[in-house]
């Protein structure tokens, strides 16, 4: 029970969960879970459009066939569990799903009401310093990502606590840029200010790589 894999929610315009993650959490073959979704497709579509996807073949799979899966919304995910046997494991996963979708909704709300305004505010400050340079904007994005400990393209899928940290990092960077007289000074001030957000262990790792 305590070793069940953590359920991850992908967040863009709507929280969705990969049917393969549900199958893994249930300890069943994904082809059986996917077959259940296909068999009762009409039921699932009453709760929204099902996003059927095709991914790369799983490692070690014979024949190298692409893997088909579904990205389910919150109601569809709960329906899938309703159609599963109501075991102790299924009930535990229901609780995890409730928590995961709750955090996903918070992350989406934070993205729309805090992250995007902060993102534009930071880049507006940079535009005042150097309106023609794309490099300063890219460098500031890298600084913020580094402070939060994420890579390029990971911002949309951040869970709620990390999304809040991203918002804070952007505010710190924007404040640093506001007090600078040029883009070079702004970058250095933001870099120094954002160091406070990086855990000491991560700072040591970054210094050893530089």
CSV table of C-alpha atoms in Angstrom, one decimal:
chain,number,residue,atom,x,y,z
A,1,UNK,CA,0.0,0.0,0.0
A,2,UNK,CA,2.7,2.5,0.9
A,3,UNK,CA,4.7,1.6,-2.2
A,4,UNK,CA,2.1,2.6,-4.8
A,5,UNK,CA,3.5,4.9,-7.4
A,6,UNK,CA,2.6,8.5,-7.1
A,7,UNK,CA,-0.1,9.7,-9.4
A,8,UNK,CA,1.0,12.6,-11.6
A,9,UNK,CA,-1.4,15.0,-13.2
A,10,UNK,CA,-0.7,16.7,-16.5
A,11,UNK,CA,-2.0,20.3,-16.4
A,12,UNK,CA,-2.6,22.5,-19.5
A,13,UNK,CA,-6.1,23.9,-20.0
A,14,UNK,CA,-7.6,21.1,-18.0
A,15,UNK,CA,-6.2,18.6,-15.5
A,16,UNK,CA,-5.8,15.1,-17.1
A,17,UNK,CA,-4.3,11.9,-16.0
A,18,UNK,CA,-2.6,9.2,-18.1
A,19,UNK,CA,-4.5,5.9,-18.1
A,20,UNK,CA,-1.2,4.1,-17.8
A,21,UNK,CA,-0.6,5.7,-14.4
A,22,UNK,CA,-3.9,4.5,-13.2
A,23,UNK,CA,-3.2,1.0,-14.4
A,24,UNK,CA,0.3,1.1,-12.7
A,25,UNK,CA,-1.3,2.2,-9.5
A,26,UNK,CA,-3.9,-0.5,-9.6
A,27,UNK,CA,-1.2,-3.1,-10.3
A,28,UNK,CA,-2.9,-4.3,-13.5
A,29,UNK,CA,-1.9,-4.5,-17.2
A,30,UNK,CA,-2.6,-1.3,-19.0
A,31,UNK,CA,-4.1,-3.1,-22.0
A,32,UNK,CA,-6.9,-4.3,-19.7
A,33,UNK,CA,-7.5,-0.8,-18.4
A,34,UNK,CA,-7.4,0.7,-21.9
A,35,UNK,CA,-9.8,-2.1,-23.1
A,36,UNK,CA,-12.2,-1.1,-20.4
A,37,UNK,CA,-12.2,2.5,-21.6
A,38,UNK,CA,-12.7,1.4,-25.2
A,39,UNK,CA,-15.5,-1.0,-24.3
A,40,UNK,CA,-17.4,1.7,-22.3
A,41,UNK,CA,-16.3,4.6,-24.5
A,42,UNK,CA,-19.9,6.0,-24.7
A,43,UNK,CA,-20.1,6.2,-20.9
A,44,UNK,CA,-16.8,8.0,-20.6
A,45,UNK,CA,-17.7,10.4,-23.4
A,46,UNK,CA,-20.8,11.5,-21.5
A,47,UNK,CA,-18.2,13.1,-19.0
A,48,UNK,CA,-16.2,14.9,-21.7
A,49,UNK,CA,-14.0,14.2,-24.7
A,50,UNK,CA,-11.6,11.4,-24.3
A,51,UNK,CA,-8.1,12.3,-25.5
A,52,UNK,CA,-6.8,9.1,-27.0
A,53,UNK,CA,-3.0,9.2,-27.6
A,54,UNK,CA,-0.3,7.1,-29.2
A,55,UNK,CA,3.1,7.0,-27.5
A,56,UNK,CA,6.4,5.3,-28.1
A,57,UNK,CA,6.6,1.5,-27.6
A,58,UNK,CA,7.4,0.6,-24.0
A,59,UNK,CA,10.9,-0.5,-23.3
A,60,UNK,CA,11.4,-4.2,-23.7
A,61,UNK,CA,8.1,-4.7,-25.6
A,62,UNK,CA,8.1,-7.2,-28.4
A,63,UNK,CA,7.6,-6.0,-31.9
A,64,UNK,CA,8.1,-2.3,-31.1
A,65,UNK,CA,4.4,-1.4,-31.5
A,66,UNK,CA,3.3,2.0,-30.5
A,67,UNK,CA,1.4,2.2,-27.2
A,68,UNK,CA,-2.1,3.5,-27.1
A,69,UNK,CA,-3.4,5.2,-24.0
A,70,UNK,CA,-6.0,7.8,-22.9
A,71,UNK,CA,-5.7,11.1,-21.1
A,72,UNK,CA,-8.7,11.2,-18.8
A,73,UNK,CA,-10.3,14.2,-17.1
A,74,UNK,CA,-11.2,14.1,-13.4
A,75,UNK,CA,-14.7,12.6,-13.8
A,76,UNK,CA,-13.6,10.0,-16.3
A,77,UNK,CA,-10.8,8.9,-14.0
A,78,UNK,CA,-13.3,8.4,-11.2
A,79,UNK,CA,-15.6,6.5,-13.5
A,80,UNK,CA,-12.8,4.2,-14.5
A,81,UNK,CA,-12.3,3.4,-10.8
A,82,UNK,CA,-16.0,2.8,-10.3
A,83,UNK,CA,-15.8,0.2,-13.1
A,84,UNK,CA,-12.9,-1.5,-11.2
A,85,UNK,CA,-13.4,-3.8,-8.3
A,86,UNK,CA,-13.9,-1.8,-5.1
A,87,UNK,CA,-10.9,-3.3,-3.3
A,88,UNK,CA,-8.8,-1.6,-0.6
A,89,UNK,CA,-6.3,-0.7,-3.3
A,90,UNK,CA,-8.9,0.9,-5.5
A,91,UNK,CA,-10.3,2.9,-2.6
A,92,UNK,CA,-6.8,4.2,-1.7
A,93,UNK,CA,-6.2,5.3,-5.3
A,94,UNK,CA,-9.6,7.1,-5.2
A,95,UNK,CA,-8.2,9.2,-2.3
A,96,UNK,CA,-5.0,9.8,-4.2
A,97,UNK,CA,-6.9,10.9,-7.2
A,98,UNK,CA,-9.0,13.4,-5.2
A,99,UNK,CA,-5.8,14.9,-3.8
A,100,UNK,CA,-4.0,14.9,-7.1
A,101,UNK,CA,-6.8,16.6,-9.0
A,102,UNK,CA,-7.3,19.1,-6.2
A,103,UNK,CA,-3.6,20.1,-6.4
A,104,UNK,CA,-3.9,20.2,-10.2
A,105,UNK,CA,-6.8,22.7,-10.0
A,106,UNK,CA,-4.8,24.8,-7.6
A,107,UNK,CA,-1.9,24.8,-9.9
A,108,UNK,CA,-4.0,25.8,-12.9
A,109,UNK,CA,-5.6,28.6,-10.9
A,110,UNK,CA,-2.2,29.8,-9.8
A,111,UNK,CA,-1.0,29.6,-13.4
A,112,UNK,CA,-3.8,31.9,-14.6
A,113,UNK,CA,-4.0,34.3,-11.7
A,114,UNK,CA,-0.4,34.5,-10.4
A,115,UNK,CA,2.1,33.0,-12.8
A,116,UNK,CA,1.0,34.7,-16.1
A,117,UNK,CA,0.7,38.2,-14.6
A,118,UNK,CA,4.1,37.7,-12.9
A,119,UNK,CA,5.6,36.4,-16.1
A,120,UNK,CA,4.5,39.4,-18.1
A,121,UNK,CA,5.5,41.8,-15.4
A,122,UNK,CA,9.0,40.4,-15.4
A,123,UNK,CA,9.4,40.6,-19.1
A,124,UNK,CA,7.9,44.1,-19.2
A,125,UNK,CA,10.7,45.2,-16.8
A,126,UNK,CA,13.3,43.7,-19.2
A,127,UNK,CA,11.7,45.3,-22.2
A,128,UNK,CA,12.3,48.7,-20.6
A,129,UNK,CA,16.0,47.9,-20.3
A,130,UNK,CA,16.5,46.4,-23.7
A,131,UNK,CA,13.5,46.1,-26.0
A,132,UNK,CA,15.4,44.6,-28.9
A,133,UNK,CA,17.3,41.8,-27.2
A,134,UNK,CA,15.7,38.3,-27.0
A,135,UNK,CA,18.7,37.0,-25.1
A,136,UNK,CA,18.0,38.8,-21.9
A,137,UNK,CA,14.4,37.4,-21.8
A,138,UNK,CA,15.7,33.9,-22.4
A,139,UNK,CA,18.5,34.3,-19.8
A,140,UNK,CA,16.0,35.4,-17.2
A,141,UNK,CA,13.7,32.5,-17.9
A,142,UNK,CA,16.7,30.1,-17.4
A,143,UNK,CA,17.6,31.9,-14.2
A,144,UNK,CA,14.1,31.4,-12.8
A,145,UNK,CA,14.0,27.8,-13.9
A,146,UNK,CA,17.3,27.1,-12.3
A,147,UNK,CA,16.2,28.7,-9.0
A,148,UNK,CA,13.0,26.5,-8.9
A,149,UNK,CA,14.9,23.4,-10.1
A,150,UNK,CA,13.1,22.7,-13.3
A,151,UNK,CA,14.0,22.3,-17.0
A,152,UNK,CA,12.7,24.0,-20.1
A,153,UNK,CA,9.1,23.1,-20.9
A,154,UNK,CA,8.2,21.9,-17.4
A,155,UNK,CA,6.4,25.0,-16.1
A,156,UNK,CA,2.9,24.0,-17.3
A,157,UNK,CA,3.0,20.6,-15.5
A,158,UNK,CA,4.3,21.9,-12.1
A,159,UNK,CA,2.2,20.9,-9.0
A,160,UNK,CA,0.8,23.6,-6.8
A,161,UNK,CA,3.7,24.0,-4.3
A,162,UNK,CA,6.3,24.3,-7.0
A,163,UNK,CA,4.1,26.6,-9.1
A,164,UNK,CA,4.0,29.0,-6.1
A,165,UNK,CA,7.8,28.9,-5.9
A,166,UNK,CA,7.9,29.8,-9.6
A,167,UNK,CA,5.7,32.8,-9.0
A,168,UNK,CA,7.9,33.9,-6.2
A,169,UNK,CA,11.1,33.5,-8.3
A,170,UNK,CA,9.6,35.6,-11.1
A,171,UNK,CA,8.6,38.4,-8.6
A,172,UNK,CA,12.2,38.4,-7.2
A,173,UNK,CA,13.7,38.6,-10.7
A,174,UNK,CA,11.3,41.4,-11.8
A,175,UNK,CA,12.1,43.4,-8.6
A,176,UNK,CA,15.9,43.0,-9.3
A,177,UNK,CA,15.4,44.1,-12.9
A,178,UNK,CA,13.4,47.2,-11.8
A,179,UNK,CA,16.4,48.5,-9.8
A,180,UNK,CA,18.9,48.0,-12.6
A,181,UNK,CA,20.1,50.5,-15.1
A,182,UNK,CA,20.9,48.1,-17.9
A,183,UNK,CA,20.3,44.4,-18.9
A,184,UNK,CA,23.7,43.2,-17.7
A,185,UNK,CA,23.3,44.7,-14.2
A,186,UNK,CA,19.7,43.3,-14.1
A,187,UNK,CA,20.9,39.8,-14.9
A,188,UNK,CA,23.5,39.9,-12.1
A,189,UNK,CA,21.1,41.3,-9.6
A,190,UNK,CA,18.5,38.7,-10.4
A,191,UNK,CA,21.1,35.9,-10.2
A,192,UNK,CA,22.2,37.1,-6.8
A,193,UNK,CA,18.7,37.5,-5.5
A,194,UNK,CA,17.5,34.2,-6.7
A,195,UNK,CA,20.3,32.3,-5.0
A,196,UNK,CA,18.3,32.6,-1.8
A,197,UNK,CA,15.7,30.3,-3.3
A,198,UNK,CA,18.1,27.5,-4.2
A,199,UNK,CA,18.6,24.9,-1.4
A,200,UNK,CA,22.3,24.6,-0.2
A,201,UNK,CA,22.7,21.1,-1.6
A,202,UNK,CA,21.5,22.1,-5.0
A,203,UNK,CA,23.8,25.1,-4.9
A,204,UNK,CA,26.8,22.8,-4.2
A,205,UNK,CA,25.8,20.5,-7.1
A,206,UNK,CA,25.5,23.5,-9.5
A,207,UNK,CA,28.8,24.9,-8.4
A,208,UNK,CA,30.6,21.5,-9.0
A,209,UNK,CA,29.2,21.3,-12.5
A,210,UNK,CA,30.2,24.9,-13.4
